[in-house]
Amino acid sequence: MSKNRKGLKISYNSPVVLGFSIICLIALFLDGITHGASNRMVFSVYRSSLVSPLTYIRFFGHIFGHADWGHLVGNMTYILLLGPLLEEKYGKTDMIMIIAITALVTGLINFIFFPHVALLGASGIVFAFILLSSFTGFQDGKIPLTFLLVAVIYIGQQIYNGIFTDNNISELTHIIGGLIGSVFGFVENKYKR
C-alpha cells in the first residue's frame, strides 16, 4: 500500500520582489568588499556629469544600495511583507513599473534639487508599497478609510520629520514614493477594474 505524500516545497512566489531583495543583498555585499566604492559608483545617486553613463545607471541603481545591514533589514522587512501581496494583485509588470518609476523620479529629484547629497536605499519603494497596499479594498466611487489613515500617518510623519528633525533621512523620497504608490493604486483600481 503506497501513500501519496505531499511534502512541503519552497516556492519562488514573488519573482520581482525576491529578485529585488536579492539584488539589494548583493549590493550590500559588494559595498562591504569594495569599502563603499560600489555604493558611490553605482548604488547611490548624486549630482554628477550628464556625460557619464554611470549617472543614468545611478538614477535607478540607488534603490539597491544601503548604508549598512540595519538599513537593508529595515527596508526589506516591509518589501518582503507587502511586496508579494501586491505582486499577486497587480502582477510582475506593474510591480517592475512601480519600482522603476519610483527609482527614476526620486533619483531625478535628488539629482536636481540636492546636488551635494548622495541618496541610496529602497525607502521610496517601501512607501510606494505601503500606500499602494492600502488600496486593496478600493471600490468604485469610494476612497478607503485605510488609505486616508495610512496617508495621514505616514506622509504626515515624513513632513513633520522633514521640518523638525535633522536625521540624515530623505523624507522627500518617502513622500514621493508614497505619492507614486497612491497615484498608481488609484488609477489601477479605478480605471482597470
One Martini backbone bead per residue (centre of mass of N, CA, C, O) as a GRO file, in nm:
protein
  193
    1MET     BB    1   0.093   0.039   0.026
    2SER     BB    2   0.054   0.366  -0.100
    3LYS     BB    3   0.142   0.691  -0.026
    4ASN     BB    4   0.044   1.022  -0.085
    5ARG     BB    5   0.298   1.244  -0.044
    6LYS     BB    6   0.313   1.583   0.052
    7GLY     BB    7   0.551   1.796   0.044
    8LEU     BB    8   0.723   2.057   0.126
    9LYS     BB    9   0.761   2.357  -0.066
   10ILE     BB   10   0.951   2.592  -0.215
   11SER     BB   11   0.851   2.908  -0.337
   12TYR     BB   12   0.878   3.145  -0.603
   13ASN     BB   13   0.627   3.372  -0.547
   14SER     BB   14   0.808   3.663  -0.598
   15PRO     BB   15   1.019   3.759  -0.831
   16VAL     BB   16   1.049   4.066  -0.801
   17VAL     BB   17   1.092   4.089  -0.495
   18LEU     BB   18   1.317   3.881  -0.469
   19GLY     BB   19   1.508   4.006  -0.675
   20PHE     BB   20   1.536   4.276  -0.536
   21SER     BB   21   1.649   4.166  -0.266
   22ILE     BB   22   1.900   4.030  -0.385
   23ILE     BB   23   2.029   4.281  -0.504
   24CYS     BB   24   2.057   4.430  -0.233
   25LEU     BB   25   2.242   4.219  -0.103
   26ILE     BB   26   2.468   4.236  -0.312
   27ALA     BB   27   2.524   4.539  -0.278
   28LEU     BB   28   2.613   4.518   0.017
   29PHE     BB   29   2.845   4.326  -0.029
   30LEU     BB   30   3.001   4.507  -0.231
   31ASP     BB   31   3.037   4.743  -0.038
   32GLY     BB   32   3.215   4.588   0.164
   33ILE     BB   33   3.449   4.487  -0.041
   34THR     BB   34   3.482   4.808  -0.155
   35HIS     BB   35   3.455   5.028   0.066
   36GLY     BB   36   3.203   5.198  -0.096
   37ALA     BB   37   3.243   5.211  -0.412
   38SER     BB   38   2.974   5.091  -0.522
   39ASN     BB   39   2.789   5.304  -0.408
   40ARG     BB   40   2.923   5.549  -0.547
   41MET     BB   41   2.905   5.433  -0.846
   42VAL     BB   42   2.585   5.285  -0.841
   43PHE     BB   43   2.417   5.293  -0.530
   44SER     BB   44   2.393   5.612  -0.592
   45VAL     BB   45   2.267   5.951  -0.590
   46TYR     BB   46   2.410   6.234  -0.768
   47ARG     BB   47   2.580   6.487  -0.870
   48SER     BB   48   2.669   6.460  -1.218
   49SER     BB   49   2.768   6.387  -1.514
   50LEU     BB   50   2.589   6.359  -1.822
   51VAL     BB   51   2.822   6.194  -1.974
   52SER     BB   52   2.791   5.975  -1.773
   53PRO     BB   53   2.658   5.658  -1.761
   54LEU     BB   54   2.636   5.630  -1.444
   55THR     BB   55   2.420   5.839  -1.394
   56TYR     BB   56   2.183   5.664  -1.517
   57ILE     BB   57   2.218   5.420  -1.335
   58ARG     BB   58   2.172   5.577  -1.061
   59PHE     BB   59   1.868   5.646  -1.102
   60PHE     BB   60   1.822   5.325  -1.026
   61GLY     BB   61   2.054   5.201  -0.830
   62HIS     BB   62   1.991   5.342  -0.547
   63ILE     BB   63   1.772   5.124  -0.444
   64PHE     BB   64   2.001   4.896  -0.373
   65GLY     BB   65   2.137   5.069  -0.176
   66HIS     BB   66   2.309   5.046   0.149
   67ALA     BB   67   2.468   5.142   0.438
   68ASP     BB   68   2.351   4.884   0.600
   69TRP     BB   69   2.203   4.626   0.754
   70GLY     BB   70   1.975   4.789   0.895
   71HIS     BB   71   1.873   4.933   0.643
   72LEU     BB   72   1.799   4.679   0.486
   73VAL     BB   73   1.607   4.542   0.690
   74GLY     BB   74   1.401   4.769   0.712
   75ASN     BB   75   1.314   4.752   0.409
   76MET     BB   76   1.272   4.437   0.365
   77THR     BB   77   1.042   4.391   0.556
   78TYR     BB   78   0.830   4.544   0.388
   79ILE     BB   79   0.877   4.423   0.107
   80LEU     BB   80   0.827   4.117   0.198
   81LEU     BB   81   0.538   4.175   0.308
   82LEU     BB   82   0.395   4.344   0.063
   83GLY     BB   83   0.492   4.254  -0.223
   84PRO     BB   84   0.348   3.976  -0.276
   85LEU     BB   85   0.060   4.091  -0.264
   86LEU     BB   86   0.099   4.298  -0.494
   87GLU     BB   87   0.198   4.101  -0.713
   88GLU     BB   88  -0.062   3.934  -0.717
   89LYS     BB   89  -0.255   4.174  -0.791
   90TYR     BB   90  -0.069   4.334  -1.032
   91GLY     BB   91   0.195   4.213  -1.110
   92LYS     BB   92   0.504   4.223  -1.252
   93THR     BB   93   0.494   4.471  -1.438
   94ASP     BB   94   0.382   4.674  -1.229
   95MET     BB   95   0.611   4.642  -1.024
   96ILE     BB   96   0.839   4.736  -1.205
   97MET     BB   97   0.714   5.012  -1.263
   98ILE     BB   98   0.706   5.121  -0.974
   99ILE     BB   99   1.005   5.094  -0.916
  100ALA     BB  100   1.115   5.260  -1.158
  101ILE     BB  101   0.963   5.525  -1.110
  102THR     BB  102   1.062   5.575  -0.825
  103ALA     BB  103   1.360   5.581  -0.890
  104LEU     BB  104   1.362   5.807  -1.103
  105VAL     BB  105   1.222   6.035  -0.948
  106THR     BB  106   1.405   6.038  -0.697
  107GLY     BB  107   1.670   6.069  -0.852
  108LEU     BB  108   1.608   6.337  -0.999
  109ILE     BB  109   1.543   6.511  -0.753
  110ASN     BB  110   1.815   6.478  -0.618
  111PHE     BB  111   1.991   6.576  -0.854
  112ILE     BB  112   1.861   6.865  -0.879
  113PHE     BB  113   1.806   6.964  -0.553
  114PHE     BB  114   2.066   6.769  -0.427
  115PRO     BB  115   2.391   6.796  -0.511
  116HIS     BB  116   2.527   6.712  -0.203
  117VAL     BB  117   2.348   6.441  -0.209
  118ALA     BB  118   2.343   6.104  -0.123
  119LEU     BB  119   2.126   5.854  -0.252
  120LEU     BB  120   1.998   5.564  -0.067
  121GLY     BB  121   1.760   5.321  -0.111
  122ALA     BB  122   1.415   5.165  -0.054
  123SER     BB  123   1.206   5.373   0.079
  124GLY     BB  124   1.035   5.459  -0.164
  125ILE     BB  125   0.923   5.174  -0.212
  126VAL     BB  126   0.797   5.130   0.059
  127PHE     BB  127   0.592   5.370   0.038
  128ALA     BB  128   0.455   5.272  -0.215
  129PHE     BB  129   0.356   5.003  -0.088
  130ILE     BB  130   0.195   5.113   0.149
  131LEU     BB  131  -0.009   5.285  -0.017
  132LEU     BB  132  -0.095   5.062  -0.216
  133SER     BB  133  -0.211   4.858  -0.001
  134SER     BB  134  -0.459   5.052   0.080
  135PHE     BB  135  -0.614   4.971  -0.211
  136THR     BB  136  -0.744   4.678  -0.186
  137GLY     BB  137  -1.051   4.806  -0.101
  138PHE     BB  138  -1.136   4.927  -0.361
  139GLN     BB  139  -1.412   5.126  -0.474
  140ASP     BB  140  -1.630   5.267  -0.653
  141GLY     BB  141  -1.636   5.596  -0.528
  142LYS     BB  142  -1.425   5.492  -0.301
  143ILE     BB  143  -1.231   5.579  -0.030
  144PRO     BB  144  -1.027   5.438   0.175
  145LEU     BB  145  -0.970   5.480   0.505
  146THR     BB  146  -0.695   5.343   0.516
  147PHE     BB  147  -0.559   5.536   0.323
  148LEU     BB  148  -0.598   5.797   0.484
  149LEU     BB  149  -0.449   5.702   0.738
  150VAL     BB  150  -0.181   5.629   0.610
  151ALA     BB  151  -0.125   5.903   0.483
  152VAL     BB  152  -0.128   6.070   0.740
  153ILE     BB  153   0.083   5.914   0.900
  154TYR     BB  154   0.323   5.889   0.696
  155ILE     BB  155   0.332   6.167   0.561
  156GLY     BB  156   0.312   6.338   0.815
  157GLN     BB  157   0.574   6.233   0.944
  158GLN     BB  158   0.764   6.329   0.714
  159ILE     BB  159   0.703   6.626   0.734
  160TYR     BB  160   0.782   6.662   1.025
  161ASN     BB  161   1.074   6.554   1.001
  162GLY     BB  162   1.164   6.759   0.778
  163ILE     BB  163   1.123   7.012   0.972
  164PHE     BB  164   1.221   6.901   1.291
  165THR     BB  165   1.454   6.711   1.176
  166ASP     BB  166   1.802   6.575   1.193
  167ASN     BB  167   1.853   6.239   1.028
  168ASN     BB  168   1.956   6.158   0.733
  169ILE     BB  169   1.666   6.154   0.595
  170SER     BB  170   1.455   6.114   0.308
  171GLU     BB  171   1.144   6.230   0.316
  172LEU     BB  172   1.092   6.295   0.018
  173THR     BB  173   1.116   6.005  -0.082
  174HIS     BB  174   0.876   5.898   0.077
  175ILE     BB  175   0.662   6.084  -0.041
  176ILE     BB  176   0.700   6.009  -0.337
  177GLY     BB  177   0.647   5.710  -0.307
  178GLY     BB  178   0.360   5.745  -0.191
  179LEU     BB  179   0.244   5.895  -0.435
  180ILE     BB  180   0.293   5.677  -0.644
  181GLY     BB  181   0.128   5.455  -0.504
  182SER     BB  182  -0.138   5.615  -0.499
  183VAL     BB  183  -0.176   5.669  -0.799
  184PHE     BB  184  -0.162   5.381  -0.892
  185GLY     BB  185  -0.393   5.268  -0.718
  186PHE     BB  186  -0.613   5.449  -0.828
  187VAL     BB  187  -0.588   5.392  -1.132
  188GLU     BB  188  -0.597   5.081  -1.128
  189ASN     BB  189  -0.878   5.060  -0.971
  190LYS     BB  190  -1.059   5.255  -1.146
  191TYR     BB  191  -0.970   5.182  -1.472
  192LYS     BB  192  -0.909   4.838  -1.435
  193ARG     BB  193  -1.195   4.680  -1.355
   0.00000   0.00000   0.00000
